[in-house]
Coordinates of C-alpha atoms in Angstrom, one line a residue:
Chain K
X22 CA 0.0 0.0 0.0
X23 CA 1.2 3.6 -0.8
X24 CA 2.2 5.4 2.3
X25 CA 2.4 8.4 0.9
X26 CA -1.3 8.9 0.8
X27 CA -2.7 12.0 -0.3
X28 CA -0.5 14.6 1.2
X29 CA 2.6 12.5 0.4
X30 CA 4.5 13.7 3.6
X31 CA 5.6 11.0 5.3
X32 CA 8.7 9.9 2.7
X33 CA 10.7 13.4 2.6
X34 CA 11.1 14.5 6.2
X35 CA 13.0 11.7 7.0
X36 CA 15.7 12.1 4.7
X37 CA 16.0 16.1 5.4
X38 CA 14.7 17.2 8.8
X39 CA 17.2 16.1 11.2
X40 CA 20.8 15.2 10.1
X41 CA 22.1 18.6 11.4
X42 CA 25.1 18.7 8.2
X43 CA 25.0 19.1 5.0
X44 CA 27.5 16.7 4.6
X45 CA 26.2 13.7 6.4
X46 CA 22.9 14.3 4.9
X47 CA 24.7 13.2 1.3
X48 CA 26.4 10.3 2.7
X49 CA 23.4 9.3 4.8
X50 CA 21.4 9.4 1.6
X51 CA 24.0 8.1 -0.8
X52 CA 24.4 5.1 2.0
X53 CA 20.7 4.5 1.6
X54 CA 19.9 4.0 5.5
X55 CA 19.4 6.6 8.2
X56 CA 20.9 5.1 11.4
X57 CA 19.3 7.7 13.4
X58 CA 16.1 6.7 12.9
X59 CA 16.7 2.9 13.2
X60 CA 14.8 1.6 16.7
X61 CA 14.3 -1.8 16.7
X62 CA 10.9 -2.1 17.6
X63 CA 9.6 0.1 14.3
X64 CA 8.6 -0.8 11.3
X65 CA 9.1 1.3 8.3
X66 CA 5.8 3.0 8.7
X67 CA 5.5 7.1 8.1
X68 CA 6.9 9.8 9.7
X69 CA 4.2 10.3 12.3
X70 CA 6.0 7.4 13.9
X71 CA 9.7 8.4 14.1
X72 CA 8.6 10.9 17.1
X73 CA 5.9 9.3 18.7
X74 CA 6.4 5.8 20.9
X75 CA 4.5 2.7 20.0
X76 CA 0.9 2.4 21.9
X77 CA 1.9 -0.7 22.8
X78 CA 5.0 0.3 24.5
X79 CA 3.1 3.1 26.5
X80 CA 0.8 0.8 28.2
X81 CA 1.3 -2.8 30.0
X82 CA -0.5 -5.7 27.7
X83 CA -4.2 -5.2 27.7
X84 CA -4.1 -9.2 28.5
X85 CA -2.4 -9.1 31.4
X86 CA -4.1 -5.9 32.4
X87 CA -7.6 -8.4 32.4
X88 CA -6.2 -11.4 33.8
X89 CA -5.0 -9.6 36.9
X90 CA -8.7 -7.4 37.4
X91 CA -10.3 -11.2 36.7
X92 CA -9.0 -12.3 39.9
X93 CA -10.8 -9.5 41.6
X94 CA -13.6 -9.2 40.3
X95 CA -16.6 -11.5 40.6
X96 CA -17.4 -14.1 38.0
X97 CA -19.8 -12.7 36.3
X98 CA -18.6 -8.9 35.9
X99 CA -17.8 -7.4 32.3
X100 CA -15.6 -4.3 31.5
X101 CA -16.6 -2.2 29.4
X102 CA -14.0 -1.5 26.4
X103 CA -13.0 2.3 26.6
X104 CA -12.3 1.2 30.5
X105 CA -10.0 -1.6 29.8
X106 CA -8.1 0.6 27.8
X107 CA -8.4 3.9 29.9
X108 CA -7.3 1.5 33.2
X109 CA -4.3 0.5 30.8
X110 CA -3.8 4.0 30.8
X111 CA -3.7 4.5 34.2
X112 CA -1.2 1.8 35.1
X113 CA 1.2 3.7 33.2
X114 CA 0.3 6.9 34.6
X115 CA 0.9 5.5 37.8
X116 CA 4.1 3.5 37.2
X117 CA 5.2 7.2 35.8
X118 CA 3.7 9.1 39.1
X119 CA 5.7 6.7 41.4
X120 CA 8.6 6.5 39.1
X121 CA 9.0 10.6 38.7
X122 CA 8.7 11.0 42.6
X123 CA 11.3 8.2 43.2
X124 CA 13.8 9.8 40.9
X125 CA 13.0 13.1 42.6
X126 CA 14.6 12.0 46.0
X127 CA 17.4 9.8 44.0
X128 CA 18.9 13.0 42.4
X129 CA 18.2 14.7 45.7
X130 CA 20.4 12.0 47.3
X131 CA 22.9 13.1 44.2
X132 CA 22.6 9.4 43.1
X133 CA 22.1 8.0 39.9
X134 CA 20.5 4.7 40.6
X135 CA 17.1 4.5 41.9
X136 CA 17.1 1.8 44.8
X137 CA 14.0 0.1 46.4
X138 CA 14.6 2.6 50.0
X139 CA 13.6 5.2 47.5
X140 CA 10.6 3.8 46.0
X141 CA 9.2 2.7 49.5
X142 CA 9.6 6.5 50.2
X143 CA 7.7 7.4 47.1
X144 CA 4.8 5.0 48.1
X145 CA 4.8 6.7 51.5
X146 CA 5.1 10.4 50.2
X147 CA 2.2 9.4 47.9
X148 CA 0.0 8.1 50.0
X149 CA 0.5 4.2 48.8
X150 CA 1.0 3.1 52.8
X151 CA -1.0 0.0 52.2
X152 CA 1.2 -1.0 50.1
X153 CA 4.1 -0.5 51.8
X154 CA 3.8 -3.7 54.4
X155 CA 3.3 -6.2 51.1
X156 CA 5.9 -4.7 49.2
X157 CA 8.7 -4.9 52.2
X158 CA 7.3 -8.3 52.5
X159 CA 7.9 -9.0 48.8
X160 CA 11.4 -7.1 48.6
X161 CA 12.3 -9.5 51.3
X162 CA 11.7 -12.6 49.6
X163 CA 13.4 -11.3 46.6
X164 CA 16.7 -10.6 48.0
X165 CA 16.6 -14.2 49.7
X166 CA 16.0 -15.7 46.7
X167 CA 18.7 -13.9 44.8
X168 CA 20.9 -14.1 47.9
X169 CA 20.0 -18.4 47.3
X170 CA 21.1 -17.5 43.3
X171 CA 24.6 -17.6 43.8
X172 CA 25.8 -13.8 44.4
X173 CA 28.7 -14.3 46.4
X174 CA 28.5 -12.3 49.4
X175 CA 31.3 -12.1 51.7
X176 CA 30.0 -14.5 54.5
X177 CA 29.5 -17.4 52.1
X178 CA 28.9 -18.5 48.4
X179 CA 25.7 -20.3 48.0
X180 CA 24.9 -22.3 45.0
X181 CA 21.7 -24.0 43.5
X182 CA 22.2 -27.6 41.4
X183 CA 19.9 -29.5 40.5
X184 CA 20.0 -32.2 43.3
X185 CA 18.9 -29.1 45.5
X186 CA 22.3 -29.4 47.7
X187 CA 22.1 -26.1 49.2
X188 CA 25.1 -24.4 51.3
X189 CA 24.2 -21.8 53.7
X190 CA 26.3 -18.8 54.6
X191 CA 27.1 -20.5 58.0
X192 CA 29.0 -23.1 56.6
X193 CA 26.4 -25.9 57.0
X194 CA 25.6 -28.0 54.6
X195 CA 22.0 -28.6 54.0
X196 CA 19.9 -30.7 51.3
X197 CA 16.5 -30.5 50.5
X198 CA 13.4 -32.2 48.9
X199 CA 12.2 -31.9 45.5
X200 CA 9.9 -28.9 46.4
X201 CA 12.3 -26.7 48.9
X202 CA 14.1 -24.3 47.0
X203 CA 11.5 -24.3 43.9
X204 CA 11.1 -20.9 44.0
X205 CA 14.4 -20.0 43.8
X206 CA 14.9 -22.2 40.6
X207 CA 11.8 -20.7 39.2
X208 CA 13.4 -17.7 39.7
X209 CA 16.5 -18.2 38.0
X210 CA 16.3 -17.6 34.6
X211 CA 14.1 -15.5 35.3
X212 CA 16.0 -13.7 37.3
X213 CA 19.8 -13.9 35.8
X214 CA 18.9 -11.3 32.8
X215 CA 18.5 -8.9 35.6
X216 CA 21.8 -9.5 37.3
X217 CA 24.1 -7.6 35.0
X218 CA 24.6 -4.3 35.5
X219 CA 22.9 -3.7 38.3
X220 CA 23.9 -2.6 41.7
X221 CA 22.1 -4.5 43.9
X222 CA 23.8 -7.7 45.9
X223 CA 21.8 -10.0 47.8
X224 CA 23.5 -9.7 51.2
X225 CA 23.9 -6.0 51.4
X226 CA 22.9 -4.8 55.2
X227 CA 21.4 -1.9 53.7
X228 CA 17.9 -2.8 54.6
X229 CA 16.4 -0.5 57.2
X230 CA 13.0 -3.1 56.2
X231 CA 14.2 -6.2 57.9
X232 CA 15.5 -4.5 61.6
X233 CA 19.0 -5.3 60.8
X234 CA 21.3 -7.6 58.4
X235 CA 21.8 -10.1 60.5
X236 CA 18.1 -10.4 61.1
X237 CA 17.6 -10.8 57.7
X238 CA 19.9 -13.7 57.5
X239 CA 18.7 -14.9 60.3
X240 CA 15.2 -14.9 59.0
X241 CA 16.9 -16.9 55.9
X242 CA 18.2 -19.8 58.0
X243 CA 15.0 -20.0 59.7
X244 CA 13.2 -20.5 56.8
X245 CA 14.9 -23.4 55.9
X246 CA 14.2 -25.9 58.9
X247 CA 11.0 -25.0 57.8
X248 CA 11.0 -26.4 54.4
X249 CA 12.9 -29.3 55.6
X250 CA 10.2 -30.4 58.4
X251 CA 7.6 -30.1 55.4
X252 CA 9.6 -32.1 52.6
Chain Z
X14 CA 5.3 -23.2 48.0
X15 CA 3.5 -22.1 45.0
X16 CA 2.0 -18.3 47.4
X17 CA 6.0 -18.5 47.9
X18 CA 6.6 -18.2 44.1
X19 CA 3.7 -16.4 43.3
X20 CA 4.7 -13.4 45.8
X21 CA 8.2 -13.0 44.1
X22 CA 7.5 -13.6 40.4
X23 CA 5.6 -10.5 39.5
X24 CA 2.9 -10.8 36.6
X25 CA 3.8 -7.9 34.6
X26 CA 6.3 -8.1 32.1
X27 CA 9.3 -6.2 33.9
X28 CA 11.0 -4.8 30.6
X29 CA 7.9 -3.2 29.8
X30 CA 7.5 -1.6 32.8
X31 CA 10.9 -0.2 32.3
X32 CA 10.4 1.1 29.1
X33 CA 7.3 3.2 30.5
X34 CA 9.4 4.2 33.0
X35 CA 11.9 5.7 30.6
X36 CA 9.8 7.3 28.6
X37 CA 10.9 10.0 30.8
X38 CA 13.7 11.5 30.1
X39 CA 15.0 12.5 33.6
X40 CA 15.0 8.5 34.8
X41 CA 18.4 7.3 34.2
X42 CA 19.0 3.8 36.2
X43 CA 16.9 1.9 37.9
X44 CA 18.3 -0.9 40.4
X45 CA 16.9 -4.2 40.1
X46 CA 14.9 -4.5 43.1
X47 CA 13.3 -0.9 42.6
X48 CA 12.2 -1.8 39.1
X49 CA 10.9 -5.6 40.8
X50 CA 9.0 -3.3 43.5
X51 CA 7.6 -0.5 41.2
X52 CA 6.1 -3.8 39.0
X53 CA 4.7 -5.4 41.8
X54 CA 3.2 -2.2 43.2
X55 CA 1.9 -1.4 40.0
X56 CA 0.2 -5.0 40.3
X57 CA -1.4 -3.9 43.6
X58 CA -2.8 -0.8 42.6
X59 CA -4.0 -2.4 39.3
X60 CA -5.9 -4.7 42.2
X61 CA -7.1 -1.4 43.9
X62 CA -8.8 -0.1 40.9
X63 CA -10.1 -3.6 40.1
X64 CA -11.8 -4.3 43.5
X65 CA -13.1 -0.3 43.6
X66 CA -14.7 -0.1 40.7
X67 CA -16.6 -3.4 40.8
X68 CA -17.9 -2.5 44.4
X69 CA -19.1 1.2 42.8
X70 CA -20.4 -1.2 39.4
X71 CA -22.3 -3.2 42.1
X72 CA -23.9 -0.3 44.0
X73 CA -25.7 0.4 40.7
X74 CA -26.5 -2.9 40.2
X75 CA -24.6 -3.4 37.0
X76 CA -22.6 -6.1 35.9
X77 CA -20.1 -4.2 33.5
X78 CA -17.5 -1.5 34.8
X79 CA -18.1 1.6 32.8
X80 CA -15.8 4.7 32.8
X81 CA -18.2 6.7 35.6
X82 CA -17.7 3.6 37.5
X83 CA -13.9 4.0 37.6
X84 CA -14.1 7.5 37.8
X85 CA -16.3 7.2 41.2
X86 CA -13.8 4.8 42.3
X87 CA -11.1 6.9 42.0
X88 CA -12.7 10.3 43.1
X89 CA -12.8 8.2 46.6
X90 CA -9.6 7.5 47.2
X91 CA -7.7 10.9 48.0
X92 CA -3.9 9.6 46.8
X93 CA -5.2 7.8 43.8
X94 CA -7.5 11.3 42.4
X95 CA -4.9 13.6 42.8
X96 CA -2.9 12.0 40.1
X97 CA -5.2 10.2 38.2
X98 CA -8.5 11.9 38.5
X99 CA -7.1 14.7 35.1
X100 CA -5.9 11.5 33.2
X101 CA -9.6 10.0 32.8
X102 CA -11.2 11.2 29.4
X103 CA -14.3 13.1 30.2
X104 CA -17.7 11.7 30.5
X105 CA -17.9 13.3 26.7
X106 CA -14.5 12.2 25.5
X107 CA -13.8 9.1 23.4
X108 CA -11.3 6.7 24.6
X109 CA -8.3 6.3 22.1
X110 CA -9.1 3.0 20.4
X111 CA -13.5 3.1 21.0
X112 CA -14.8 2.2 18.2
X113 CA -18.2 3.1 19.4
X114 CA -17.7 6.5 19.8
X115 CA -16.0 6.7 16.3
X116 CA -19.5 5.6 15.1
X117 CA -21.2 8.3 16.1
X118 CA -19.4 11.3 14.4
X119 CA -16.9 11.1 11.5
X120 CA -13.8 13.2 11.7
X121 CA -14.5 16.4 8.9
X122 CA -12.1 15.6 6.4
X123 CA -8.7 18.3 6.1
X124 CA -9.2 21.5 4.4
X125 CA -7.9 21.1 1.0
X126 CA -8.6 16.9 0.4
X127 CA -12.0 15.0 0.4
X128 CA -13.2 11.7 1.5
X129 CA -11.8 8.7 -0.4
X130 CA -14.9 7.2 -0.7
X131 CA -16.9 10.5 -2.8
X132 CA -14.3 9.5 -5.1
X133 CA -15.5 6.2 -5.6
X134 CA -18.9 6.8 -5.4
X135 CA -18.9 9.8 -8.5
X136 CA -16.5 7.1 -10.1
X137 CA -19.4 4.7 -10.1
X138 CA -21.5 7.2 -10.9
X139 CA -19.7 8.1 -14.3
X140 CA -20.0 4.2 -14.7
X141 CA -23.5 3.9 -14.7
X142 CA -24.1 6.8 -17.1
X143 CA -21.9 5.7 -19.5

């Protein structure tokens, strides 16, 4: 199909709006490809594009948006369309709200990374408190499980195989059943694209969440017995 | 076991979640655990809005969640409407993709071009007469 349409616009920007010399506007165009406009998630639709972001890439998937609200709601409700897609809407608004107020105490910090202390803050600042309990909660079990991963961390290496022989930061030596540390190898490819570049260690004492580090690995051996009294 | 997993494997897709989050320019890095917690919260509020609205859809005994629905809903809770209470499209407004509102009144054509479809129509017209 013809882009160009009736107004025939969407072809000639491209090759003369925005290469800011003379010069590399010849070789870009005797080279035939225009490496400032090459994202990999476009295709080679019109102009109107080049500027704007994808809809999809604005919003979370509309199907995971309704599988999530399913679980609430009762079996028999129906959304209407223009909500499903204005609720899309505002998860991104709100992932931007929390985000923007986040960042604002980062660079107020004079850091450059945004950590979990300063989204908590955000969700408090915000007015999110009731979140605040599930999402310690939840930070905690993540920085177990990526402490289980295999970040060595000063007190002790740990490693997952798959015969599940587990050794914890004391020293011990520990093995468990089939179902103990299933979480943690769900988590692991999962989690592994994550690791690089990224600041975060598993065993850091920089949780003001859990009381104090040694708490926090505390609470880790504890869990253990637990599993092993189940399995 | 399974709560265990479920509570630590969020259900949003994390990279997409980033990429909202960098669609502002001043965000430069985001640690791994921030962007984990921002996705998870975003999956609790997502809840919020769920359980709201239906309890407003119920009280007028409806079965589907309409936008005034979701607007009550969020009018009530004072954190949530100070953010999100200008992002709603008015009562009045279509929603970006609705095609029932697109229905109801075709965009005017630009000044200067006409509909694609006159064009076909006086072609079929020149047809018939000759």
């Amino acid at each position: 199909m013809e882009r160009g349409g009736f107004h025939g616009y969407h072809k000639l920007p491209l090759n003369t709006t925005t290469p800011s010399k003379p010069e590399k506007f010849l070789m870009a165009e005797s080279s035939m490809h225009l490496p400032e406009f090459n994202q990999p998630n476009k295709t080679s639709n019109g102009s109107e594009e080049e500027c704007t972001v994808r809809e999809q890439d604005r919003f979370m998937p509309i199907a995971n948006v309704i599988r999530i609200m399913r679980r609430i709601l009762p079996a028999h409700a129906k959304i209407s369309d223009d909500s499903k897609e204005t609720i899309q809407e505002c998860v991104s608004e709100y992932i931007s709200f929390i985000t923007g107020e986040a960042n604002e105490r980062c660079q107020r910090e004079q850091r450059k990374t945004i950590t979990a202390e300063d989204v908590l803050w955000a969700m408090s600042k915000l007015g999110f408190d009731d979140y605040i309990e599930p999402l310690t909660l939840y930070l905690h079990r993540y920085r177990e499980l990526e402490g289980e991963r295999g970040v060595s961390c000063g007190s002790g290496s740990v490693s997952m195989t798959n015969g599940l022989v587990v050794k914890r930061p004391n020293g011990s030596m520990a093995e468990y059943g089939p179902y103990g540390p299933v979480p943690g190898i769900h988590m692991t490819p999962y989690h592994y694209r994550h690791q690089n570049g990224f600041v975060f260690s598993g065993n850091e004492p920089s949780s003001k969440m859990s009381g104090s580090s040694s708490a926090a690995s505390g609470a880790r051996v504890e869990l253990y017995p637990t599993q092993q009294h189940k399995y | 076991m399974a709560e265990e997993a479920a509570t630590t494997r969020p259900e949003f897709p994390i990279g997409r979640v980033k990429k909202i989050m960098k669609l502002d320019k001043d965000i430069n890095k985001i640690n791994s655990e921030a962007l984990h917690l921002i996705t998870y919260s975003t999956e609790l509020f997502l809840r919020f809005l769920a359980e709201k609205s239906s309890v407003v859809t119920a009280e007028n005994k409806r079965k589907t969640i309409n936008l005034d629905h979701l607007r009550t809903a969020v009018k009530r809770h004072q954190p949530t409407s100070d953010f999100l209470l200008d992002s709603l499209p008015l009562p009045a407004q279509p929603v970006r993709n609705t095609k029932s509102v697109s229905d109801k009144k075709a965009p005017a054509p630009p000044v200067g071009t006409r509909r694609i479809d006159d064009f076909f129509n006086k072609g079929k017209a020149k047809v018939d007469s000759s």
